[in-house]
PDB file of C-alpha atoms and ligand atoms in Angstrom:
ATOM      1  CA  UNK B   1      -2.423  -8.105 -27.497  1.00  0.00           C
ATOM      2  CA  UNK B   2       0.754  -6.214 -27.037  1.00  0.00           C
ATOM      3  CA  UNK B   3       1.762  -4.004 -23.651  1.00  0.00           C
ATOM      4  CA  UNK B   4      -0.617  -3.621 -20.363  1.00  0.00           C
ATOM      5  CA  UNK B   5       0.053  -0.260 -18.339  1.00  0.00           C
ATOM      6  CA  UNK B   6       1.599  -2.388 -15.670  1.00  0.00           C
ATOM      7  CA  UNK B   7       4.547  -3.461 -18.608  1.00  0.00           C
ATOM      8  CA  UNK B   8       5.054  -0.326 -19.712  1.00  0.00           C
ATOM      9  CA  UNK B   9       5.471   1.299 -16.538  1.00  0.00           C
ATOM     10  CA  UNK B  10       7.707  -2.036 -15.147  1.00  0.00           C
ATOM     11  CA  UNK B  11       9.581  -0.579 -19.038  1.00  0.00           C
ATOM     12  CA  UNK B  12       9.851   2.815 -17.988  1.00  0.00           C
ATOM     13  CA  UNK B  13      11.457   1.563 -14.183  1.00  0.00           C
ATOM     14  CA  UNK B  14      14.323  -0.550 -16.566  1.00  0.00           C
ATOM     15  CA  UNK B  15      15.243   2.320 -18.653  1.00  0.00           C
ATOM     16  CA  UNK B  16      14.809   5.412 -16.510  1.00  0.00           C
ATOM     17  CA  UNK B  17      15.853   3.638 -13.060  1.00  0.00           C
ATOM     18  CA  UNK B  18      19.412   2.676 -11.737  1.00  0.00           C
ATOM     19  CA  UNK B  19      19.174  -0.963 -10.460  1.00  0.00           C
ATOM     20  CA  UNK B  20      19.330  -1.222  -6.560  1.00  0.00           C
ATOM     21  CA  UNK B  21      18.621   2.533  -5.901  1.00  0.00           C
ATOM     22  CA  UNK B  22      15.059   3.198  -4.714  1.00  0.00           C
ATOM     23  CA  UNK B  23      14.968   6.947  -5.052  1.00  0.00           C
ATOM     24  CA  UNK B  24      15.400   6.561  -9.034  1.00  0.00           C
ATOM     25  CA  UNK B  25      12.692   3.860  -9.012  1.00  0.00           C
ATOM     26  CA  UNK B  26       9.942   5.875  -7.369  1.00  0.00           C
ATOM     27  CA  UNK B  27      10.984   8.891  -9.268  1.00  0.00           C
ATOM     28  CA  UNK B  28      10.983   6.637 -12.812  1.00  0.00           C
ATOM     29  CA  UNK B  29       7.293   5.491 -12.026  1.00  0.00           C
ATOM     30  CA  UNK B  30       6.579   9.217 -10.846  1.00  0.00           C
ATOM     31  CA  UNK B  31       7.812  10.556 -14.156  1.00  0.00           C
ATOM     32  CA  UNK B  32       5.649   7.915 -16.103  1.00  0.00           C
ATOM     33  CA  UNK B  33       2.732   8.734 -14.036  1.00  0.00           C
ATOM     34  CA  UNK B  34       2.957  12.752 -15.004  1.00  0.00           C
ATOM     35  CA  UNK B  35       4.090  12.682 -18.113  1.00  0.00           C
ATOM     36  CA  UNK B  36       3.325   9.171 -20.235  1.00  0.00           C
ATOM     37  CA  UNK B  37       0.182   7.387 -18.428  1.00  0.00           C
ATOM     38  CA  UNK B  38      -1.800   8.139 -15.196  1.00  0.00           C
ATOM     39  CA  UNK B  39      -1.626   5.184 -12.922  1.00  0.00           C
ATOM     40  CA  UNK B  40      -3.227   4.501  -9.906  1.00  0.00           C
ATOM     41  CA  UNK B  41      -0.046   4.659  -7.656  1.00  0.00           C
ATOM     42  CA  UNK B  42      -0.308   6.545  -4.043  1.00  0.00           C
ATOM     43  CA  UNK B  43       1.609   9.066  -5.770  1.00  0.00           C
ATOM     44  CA  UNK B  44       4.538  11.519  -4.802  1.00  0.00           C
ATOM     45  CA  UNK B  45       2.209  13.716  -2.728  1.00  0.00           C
ATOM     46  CA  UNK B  46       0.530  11.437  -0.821  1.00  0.00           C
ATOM     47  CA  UNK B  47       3.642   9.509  -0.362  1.00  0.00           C
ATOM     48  CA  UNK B  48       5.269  12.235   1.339  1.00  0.00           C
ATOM     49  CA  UNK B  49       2.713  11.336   3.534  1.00  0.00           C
ATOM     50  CA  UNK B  50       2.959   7.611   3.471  1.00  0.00           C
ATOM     51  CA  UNK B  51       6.700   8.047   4.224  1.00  0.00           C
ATOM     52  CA  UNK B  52       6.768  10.372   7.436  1.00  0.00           C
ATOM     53  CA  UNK B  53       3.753   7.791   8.793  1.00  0.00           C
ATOM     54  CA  UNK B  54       6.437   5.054   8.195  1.00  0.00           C
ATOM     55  CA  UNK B  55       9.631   6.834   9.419  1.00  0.00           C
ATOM     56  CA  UNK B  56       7.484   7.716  12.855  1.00  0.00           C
ATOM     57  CA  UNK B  57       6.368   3.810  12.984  1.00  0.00           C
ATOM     58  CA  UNK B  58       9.440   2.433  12.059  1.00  0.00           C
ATOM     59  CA  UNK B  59       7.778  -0.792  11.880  1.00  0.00           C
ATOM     60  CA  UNK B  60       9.414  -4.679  12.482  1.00  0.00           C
ATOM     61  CA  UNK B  61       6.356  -6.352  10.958  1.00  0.00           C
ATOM     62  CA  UNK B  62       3.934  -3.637   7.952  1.00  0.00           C
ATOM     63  CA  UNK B  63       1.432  -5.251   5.762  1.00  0.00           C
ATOM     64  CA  UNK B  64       0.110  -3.500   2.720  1.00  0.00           C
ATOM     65  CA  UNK B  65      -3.261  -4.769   0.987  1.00  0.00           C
ATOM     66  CA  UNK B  66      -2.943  -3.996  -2.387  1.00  0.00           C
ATOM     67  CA  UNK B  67       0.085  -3.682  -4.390  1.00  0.00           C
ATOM     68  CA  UNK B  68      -0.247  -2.993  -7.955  1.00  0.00           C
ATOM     69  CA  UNK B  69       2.911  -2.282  -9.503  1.00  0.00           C
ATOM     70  CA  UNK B  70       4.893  -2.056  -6.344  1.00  0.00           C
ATOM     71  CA  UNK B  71       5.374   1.509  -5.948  1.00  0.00           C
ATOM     72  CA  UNK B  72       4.014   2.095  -2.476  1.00  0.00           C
ATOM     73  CA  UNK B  73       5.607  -1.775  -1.551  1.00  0.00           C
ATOM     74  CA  UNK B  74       8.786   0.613  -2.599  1.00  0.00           C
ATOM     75  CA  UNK B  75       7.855   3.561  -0.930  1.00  0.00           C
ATOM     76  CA  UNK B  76       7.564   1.572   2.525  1.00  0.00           C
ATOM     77  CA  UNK B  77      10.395  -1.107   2.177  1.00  0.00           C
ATOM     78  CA  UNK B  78      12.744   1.801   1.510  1.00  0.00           C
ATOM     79  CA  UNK B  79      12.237   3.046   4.949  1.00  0.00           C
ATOM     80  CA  UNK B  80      11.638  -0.265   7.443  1.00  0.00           C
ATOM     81  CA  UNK B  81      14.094  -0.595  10.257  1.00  0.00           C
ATOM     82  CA  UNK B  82      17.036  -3.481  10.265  1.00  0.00           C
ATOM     83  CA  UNK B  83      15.123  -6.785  10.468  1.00  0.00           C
ATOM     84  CA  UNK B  84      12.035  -5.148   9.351  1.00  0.00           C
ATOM     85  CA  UNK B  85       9.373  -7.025   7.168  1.00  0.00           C
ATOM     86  CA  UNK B  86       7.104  -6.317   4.790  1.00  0.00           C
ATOM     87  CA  UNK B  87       4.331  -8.355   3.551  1.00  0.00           C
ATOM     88  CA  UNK B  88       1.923  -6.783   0.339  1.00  0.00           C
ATOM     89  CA  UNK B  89      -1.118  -8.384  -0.746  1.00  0.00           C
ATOM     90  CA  UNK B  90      -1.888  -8.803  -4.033  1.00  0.00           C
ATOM     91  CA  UNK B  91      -5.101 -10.183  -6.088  1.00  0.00           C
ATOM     92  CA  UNK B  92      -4.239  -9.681  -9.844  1.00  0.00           C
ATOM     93  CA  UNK B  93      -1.457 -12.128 -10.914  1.00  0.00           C
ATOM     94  CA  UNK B  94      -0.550  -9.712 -13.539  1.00  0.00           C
ATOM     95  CA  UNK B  95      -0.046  -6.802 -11.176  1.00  0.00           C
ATOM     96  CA  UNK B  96       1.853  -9.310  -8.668  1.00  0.00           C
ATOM     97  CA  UNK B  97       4.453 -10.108 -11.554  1.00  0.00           C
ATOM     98  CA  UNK B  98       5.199  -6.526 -12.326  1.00  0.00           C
ATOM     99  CA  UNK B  99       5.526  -5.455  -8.602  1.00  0.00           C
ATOM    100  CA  UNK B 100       8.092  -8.264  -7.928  1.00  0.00           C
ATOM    101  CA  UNK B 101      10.427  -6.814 -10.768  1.00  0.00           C
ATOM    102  CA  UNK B 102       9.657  -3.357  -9.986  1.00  0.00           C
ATOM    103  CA  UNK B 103      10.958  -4.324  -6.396  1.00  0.00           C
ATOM    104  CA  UNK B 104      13.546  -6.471  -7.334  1.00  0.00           C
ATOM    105  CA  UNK B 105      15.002  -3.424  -9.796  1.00  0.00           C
ATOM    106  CA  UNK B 106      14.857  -1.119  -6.556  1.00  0.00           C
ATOM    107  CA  UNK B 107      16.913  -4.378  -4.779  1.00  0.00           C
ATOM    108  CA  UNK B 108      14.276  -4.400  -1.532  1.00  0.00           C
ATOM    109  CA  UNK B 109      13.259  -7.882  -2.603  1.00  0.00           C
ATOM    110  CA  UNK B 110      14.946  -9.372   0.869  1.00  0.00           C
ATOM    111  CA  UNK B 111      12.761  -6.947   3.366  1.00  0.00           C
ATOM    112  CA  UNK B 112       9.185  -7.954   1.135  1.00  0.00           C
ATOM    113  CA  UNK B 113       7.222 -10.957   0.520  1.00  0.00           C
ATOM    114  CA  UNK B 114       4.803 -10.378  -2.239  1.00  0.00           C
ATOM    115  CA  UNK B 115       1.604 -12.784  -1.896  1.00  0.00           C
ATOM    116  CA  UNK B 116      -0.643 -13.589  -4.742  1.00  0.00           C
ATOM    117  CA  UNK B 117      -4.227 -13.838  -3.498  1.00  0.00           C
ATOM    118  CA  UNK B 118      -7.365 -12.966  -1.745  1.00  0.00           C
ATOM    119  CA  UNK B 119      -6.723 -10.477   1.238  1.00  0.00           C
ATOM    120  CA  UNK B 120      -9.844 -12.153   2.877  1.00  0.00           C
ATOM    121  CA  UNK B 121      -8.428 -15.426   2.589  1.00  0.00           C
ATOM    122  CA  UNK B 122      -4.596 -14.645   3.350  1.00  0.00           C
ATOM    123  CA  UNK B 123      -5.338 -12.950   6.355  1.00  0.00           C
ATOM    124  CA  UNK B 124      -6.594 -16.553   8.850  1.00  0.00           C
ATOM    125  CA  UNK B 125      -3.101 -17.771   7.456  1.00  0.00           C
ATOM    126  CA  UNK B 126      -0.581 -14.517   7.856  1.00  0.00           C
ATOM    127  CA  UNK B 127       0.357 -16.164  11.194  1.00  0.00           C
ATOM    128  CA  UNK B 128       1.120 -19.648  10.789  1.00  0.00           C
ATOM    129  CA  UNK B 129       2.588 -19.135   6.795  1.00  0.00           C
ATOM    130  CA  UNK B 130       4.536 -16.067   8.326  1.00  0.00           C
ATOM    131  CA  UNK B 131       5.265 -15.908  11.749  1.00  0.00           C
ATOM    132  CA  UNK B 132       3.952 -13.198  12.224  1.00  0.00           C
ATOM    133  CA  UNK B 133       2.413 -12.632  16.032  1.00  0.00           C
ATOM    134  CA  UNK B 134       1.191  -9.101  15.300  1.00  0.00           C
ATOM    135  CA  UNK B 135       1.496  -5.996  12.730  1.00  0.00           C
ATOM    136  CA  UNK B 136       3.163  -2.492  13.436  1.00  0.00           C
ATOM    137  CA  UNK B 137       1.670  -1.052  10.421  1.00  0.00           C
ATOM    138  CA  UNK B 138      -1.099  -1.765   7.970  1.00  0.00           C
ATOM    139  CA  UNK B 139      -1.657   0.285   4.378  1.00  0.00           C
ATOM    140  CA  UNK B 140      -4.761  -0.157   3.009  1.00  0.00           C
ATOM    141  CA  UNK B 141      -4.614   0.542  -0.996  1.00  0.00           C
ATOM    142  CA  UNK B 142      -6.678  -2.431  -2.404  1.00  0.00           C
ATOM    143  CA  UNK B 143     -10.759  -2.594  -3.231  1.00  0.00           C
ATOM    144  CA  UNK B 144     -12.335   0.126  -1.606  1.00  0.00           C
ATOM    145  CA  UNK B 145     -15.302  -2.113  -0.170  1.00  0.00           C
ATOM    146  CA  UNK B 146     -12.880  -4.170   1.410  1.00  0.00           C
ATOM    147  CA  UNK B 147     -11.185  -1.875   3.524  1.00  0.00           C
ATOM    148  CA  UNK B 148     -13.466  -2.718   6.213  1.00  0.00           C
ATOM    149  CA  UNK B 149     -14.303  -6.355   5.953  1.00  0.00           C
ATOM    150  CA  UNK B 150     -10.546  -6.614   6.318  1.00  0.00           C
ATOM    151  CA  UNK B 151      -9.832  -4.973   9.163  1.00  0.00           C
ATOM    152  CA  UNK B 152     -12.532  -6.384  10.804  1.00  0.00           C
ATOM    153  CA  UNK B 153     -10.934  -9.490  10.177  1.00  0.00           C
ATOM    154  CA  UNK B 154      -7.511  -8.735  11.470  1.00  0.00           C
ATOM    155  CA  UNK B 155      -8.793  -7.724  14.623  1.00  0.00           C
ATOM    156  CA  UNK B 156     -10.192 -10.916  15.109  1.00  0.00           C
ATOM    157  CA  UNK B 157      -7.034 -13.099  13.845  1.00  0.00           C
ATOM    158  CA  UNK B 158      -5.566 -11.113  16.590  1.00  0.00           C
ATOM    159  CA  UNK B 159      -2.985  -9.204  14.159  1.00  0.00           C
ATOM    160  CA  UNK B 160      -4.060  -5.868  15.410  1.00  0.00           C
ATOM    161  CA  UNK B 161      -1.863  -5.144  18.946  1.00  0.00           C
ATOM    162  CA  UNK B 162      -2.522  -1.777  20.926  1.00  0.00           C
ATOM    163  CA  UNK B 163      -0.705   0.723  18.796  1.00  0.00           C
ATOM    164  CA  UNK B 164      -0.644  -0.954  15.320  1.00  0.00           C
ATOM    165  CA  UNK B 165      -0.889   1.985  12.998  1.00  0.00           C
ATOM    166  CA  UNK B 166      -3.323   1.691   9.902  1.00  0.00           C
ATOM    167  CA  UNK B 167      -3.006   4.443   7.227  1.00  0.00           C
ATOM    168  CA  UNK B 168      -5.780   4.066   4.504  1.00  0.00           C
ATOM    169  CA  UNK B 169      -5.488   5.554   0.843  1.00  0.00           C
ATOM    170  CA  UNK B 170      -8.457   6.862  -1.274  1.00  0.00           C
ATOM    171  CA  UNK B 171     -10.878   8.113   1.253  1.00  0.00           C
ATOM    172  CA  UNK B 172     -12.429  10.447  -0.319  1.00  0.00           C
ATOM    173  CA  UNK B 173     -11.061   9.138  -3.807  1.00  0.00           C
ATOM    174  CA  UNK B 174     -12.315   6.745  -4.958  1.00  0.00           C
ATOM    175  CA  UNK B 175     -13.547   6.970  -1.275  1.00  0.00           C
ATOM    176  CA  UNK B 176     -14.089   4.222   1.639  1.00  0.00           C
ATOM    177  CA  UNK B 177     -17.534   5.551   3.401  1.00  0.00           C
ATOM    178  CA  UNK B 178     -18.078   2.491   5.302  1.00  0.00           C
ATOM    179  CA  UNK B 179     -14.853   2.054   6.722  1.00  0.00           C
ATOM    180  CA  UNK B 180     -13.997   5.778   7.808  1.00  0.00           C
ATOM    181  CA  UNK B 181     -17.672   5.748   9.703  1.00  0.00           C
ATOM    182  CA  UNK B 182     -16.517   2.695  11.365  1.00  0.00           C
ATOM    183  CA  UNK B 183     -12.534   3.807  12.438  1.00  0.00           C
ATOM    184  CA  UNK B 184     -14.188   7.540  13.072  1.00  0.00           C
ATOM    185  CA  UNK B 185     -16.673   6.157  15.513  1.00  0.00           C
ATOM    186  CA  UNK B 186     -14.970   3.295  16.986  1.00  0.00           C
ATOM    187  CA  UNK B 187     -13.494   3.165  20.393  1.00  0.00           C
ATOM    188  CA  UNK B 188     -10.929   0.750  19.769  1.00  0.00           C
ATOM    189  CA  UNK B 189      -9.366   3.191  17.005  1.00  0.00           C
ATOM    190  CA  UNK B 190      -7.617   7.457  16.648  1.00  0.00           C
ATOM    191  CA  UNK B 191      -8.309   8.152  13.669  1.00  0.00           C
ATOM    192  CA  UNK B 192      -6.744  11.592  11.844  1.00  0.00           C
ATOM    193  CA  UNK B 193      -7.271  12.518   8.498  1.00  0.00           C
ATOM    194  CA  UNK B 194      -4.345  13.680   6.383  1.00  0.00           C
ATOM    195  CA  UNK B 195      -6.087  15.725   3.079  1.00  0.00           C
ATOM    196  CA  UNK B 196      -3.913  15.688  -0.254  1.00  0.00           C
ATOM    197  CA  UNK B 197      -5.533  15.371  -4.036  1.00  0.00           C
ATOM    198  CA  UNK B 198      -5.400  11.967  -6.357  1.00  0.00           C
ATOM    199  CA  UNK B 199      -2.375  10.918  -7.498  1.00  0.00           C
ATOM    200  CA  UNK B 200      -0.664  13.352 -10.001  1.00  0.00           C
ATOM    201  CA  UNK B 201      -4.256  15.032 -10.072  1.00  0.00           C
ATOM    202  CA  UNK B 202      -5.809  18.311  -8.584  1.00  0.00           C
ATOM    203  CA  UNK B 203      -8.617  16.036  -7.363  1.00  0.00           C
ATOM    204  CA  UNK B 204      -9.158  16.239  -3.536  1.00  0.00           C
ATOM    205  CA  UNK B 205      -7.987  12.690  -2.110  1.00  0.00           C
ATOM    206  CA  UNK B 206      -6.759  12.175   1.552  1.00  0.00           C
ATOM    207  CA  UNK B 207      -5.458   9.366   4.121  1.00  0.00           C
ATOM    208  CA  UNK B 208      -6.826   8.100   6.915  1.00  0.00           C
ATOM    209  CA  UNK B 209      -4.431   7.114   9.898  1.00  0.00           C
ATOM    210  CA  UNK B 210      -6.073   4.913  12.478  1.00  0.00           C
ATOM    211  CA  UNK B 211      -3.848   4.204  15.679  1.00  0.00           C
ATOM    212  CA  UNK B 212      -5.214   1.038  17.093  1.00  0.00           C
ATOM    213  CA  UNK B 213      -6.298   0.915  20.943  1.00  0.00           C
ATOM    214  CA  UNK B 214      -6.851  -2.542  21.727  1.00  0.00           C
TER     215      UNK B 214
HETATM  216  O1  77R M   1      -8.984   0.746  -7.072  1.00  0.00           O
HETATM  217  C1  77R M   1      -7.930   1.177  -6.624  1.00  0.00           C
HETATM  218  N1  77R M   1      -7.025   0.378  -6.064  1.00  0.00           N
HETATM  219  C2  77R M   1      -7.290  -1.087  -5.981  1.00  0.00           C
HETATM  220  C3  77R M   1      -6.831  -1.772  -7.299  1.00  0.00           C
HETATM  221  C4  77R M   1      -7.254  -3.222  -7.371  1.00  0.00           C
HETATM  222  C5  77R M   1      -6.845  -3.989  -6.127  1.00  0.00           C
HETATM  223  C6  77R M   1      -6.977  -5.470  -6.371  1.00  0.00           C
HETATM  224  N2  77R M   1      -6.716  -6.129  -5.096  1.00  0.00           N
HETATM  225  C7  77R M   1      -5.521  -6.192  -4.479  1.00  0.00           C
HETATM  226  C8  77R M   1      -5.738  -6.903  -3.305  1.00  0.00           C
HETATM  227  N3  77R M   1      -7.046  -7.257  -3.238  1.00  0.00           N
HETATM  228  C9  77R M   1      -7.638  -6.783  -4.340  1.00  0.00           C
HETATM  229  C10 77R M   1      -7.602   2.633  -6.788  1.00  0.00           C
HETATM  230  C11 77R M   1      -8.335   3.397  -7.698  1.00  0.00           C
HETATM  231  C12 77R M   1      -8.045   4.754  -7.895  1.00  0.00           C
HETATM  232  C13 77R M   1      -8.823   5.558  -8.868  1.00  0.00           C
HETATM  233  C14 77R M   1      -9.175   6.875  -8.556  1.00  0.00           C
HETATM  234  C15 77R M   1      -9.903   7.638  -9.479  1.00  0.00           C
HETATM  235  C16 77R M   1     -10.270   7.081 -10.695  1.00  0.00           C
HETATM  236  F1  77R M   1     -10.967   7.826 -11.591  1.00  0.00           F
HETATM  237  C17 77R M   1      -9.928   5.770 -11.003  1.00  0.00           C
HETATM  238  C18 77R M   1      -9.201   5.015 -10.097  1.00  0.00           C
HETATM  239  C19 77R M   1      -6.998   5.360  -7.175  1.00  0.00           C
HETATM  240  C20 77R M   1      -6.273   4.603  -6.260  1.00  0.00           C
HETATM  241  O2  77R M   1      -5.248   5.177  -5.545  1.00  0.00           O
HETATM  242  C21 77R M   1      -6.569   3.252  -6.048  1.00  0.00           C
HETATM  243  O3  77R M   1      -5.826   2.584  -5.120  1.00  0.00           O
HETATM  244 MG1   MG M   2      -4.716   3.961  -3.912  1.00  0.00          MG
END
């Protein structure tokens, strides 16, 4: 028994981080990430990244697959528009708890809905459970292998409009072969890649932002 990494990071977040002010939350979970326990977070780097992709979308309606301890969820709620939405995916009941106090702490809990599940079996119901007609902006931080499947899917639930942004973590790290082949080579998607390294690492890592056409 005794702590998972998830608890002591959510720890860390309660000491380190002022309640209600986001900056101090991402930095707390930065600082436990360098200096107590690697975690697999997007990171400071690549969230520099994340951030300016969400601050040029300035997105109504963002879904994020994958949220582990909520840091990204953080990184992205922090920046939506008034009236802006975010809805994160998560599989692991255990991560889904930690994220919804991590979130909570950082006081963005009105602008996210955190959903315990399977991506591939949320998706079909995003629509009718939500309201949601379409998304502005997809992150894709879950299983590698189902990067793909699930976008796949989206376009055909329709949630995919002409110019929904999707910015993909861990392309080369871990890495997502399938799915860059398929947004590289499609015609319905613009694909750029943005290189960076692994969270708090010198390994090479990158995103992938797909702008799709319709
Ligand atoms: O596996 C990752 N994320 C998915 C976690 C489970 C998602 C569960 N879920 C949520 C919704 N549907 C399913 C991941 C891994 C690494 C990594 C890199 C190098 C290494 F040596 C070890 C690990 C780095 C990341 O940045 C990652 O995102
Ligand atoms: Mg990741």
């Amino acid at each position: 028994t005794g702590t998972t990494r998830p608890q002591r990071l959510l720890r860390a977040v309660q000491e380190r981080a002022t309640r209600g002010d986001s900056e101090s939350v991402i930095a707390a979970i930065d600082h436990f990430c360098r200096h107590q326990e690697w975690a697999m977070n997007v990171g400071d780097e690549k969230g520099f990244i994340l951030d300016s992709v969400v601050s040029e979308v300035s997105p109504q309606t963002a879904l994020e697959l994958g949220t582990y301890c909520g840091y990204s969820t953080v990184r992205i709620a922090r920046l939506l528009p008034p009236g802006g939405h975010l809805i994160t995916l998560e599989f692991n009941p255990n991560y889904a708890a930690v994220a919804r106090q991590v979130i909570a702490w950082a006081g963005l809990e009105d602008m996210v809905q955190v959903v315990e599940g399977a991506s591939g079996d949320w998706i079909p119901h995003l629509r009718e459970h939500f309201g949601i007609e379409s998304f502005d902006f997809v992150f894709l931080d879950h299983w590698k292998e189902l990067y793909l499947p699930d976008i796949k899917l989206l376009e055909e639930c329709g949630l995919l409009r002409k110019g929904t942004v999707l910015l993909a973590d861990n392309v080369v790290c871990p890495g997502t072969p399938d799915y860059l082949e398929y947004v590289r080579k499609s015609q319905s998607y613009e694909s750029h890649y943005f290189g960076s390294h692994l969270e708090y690492t010198r390994a090479e890592d990158g995103l992938e932002k797909s702008v799709y056409l319709g």
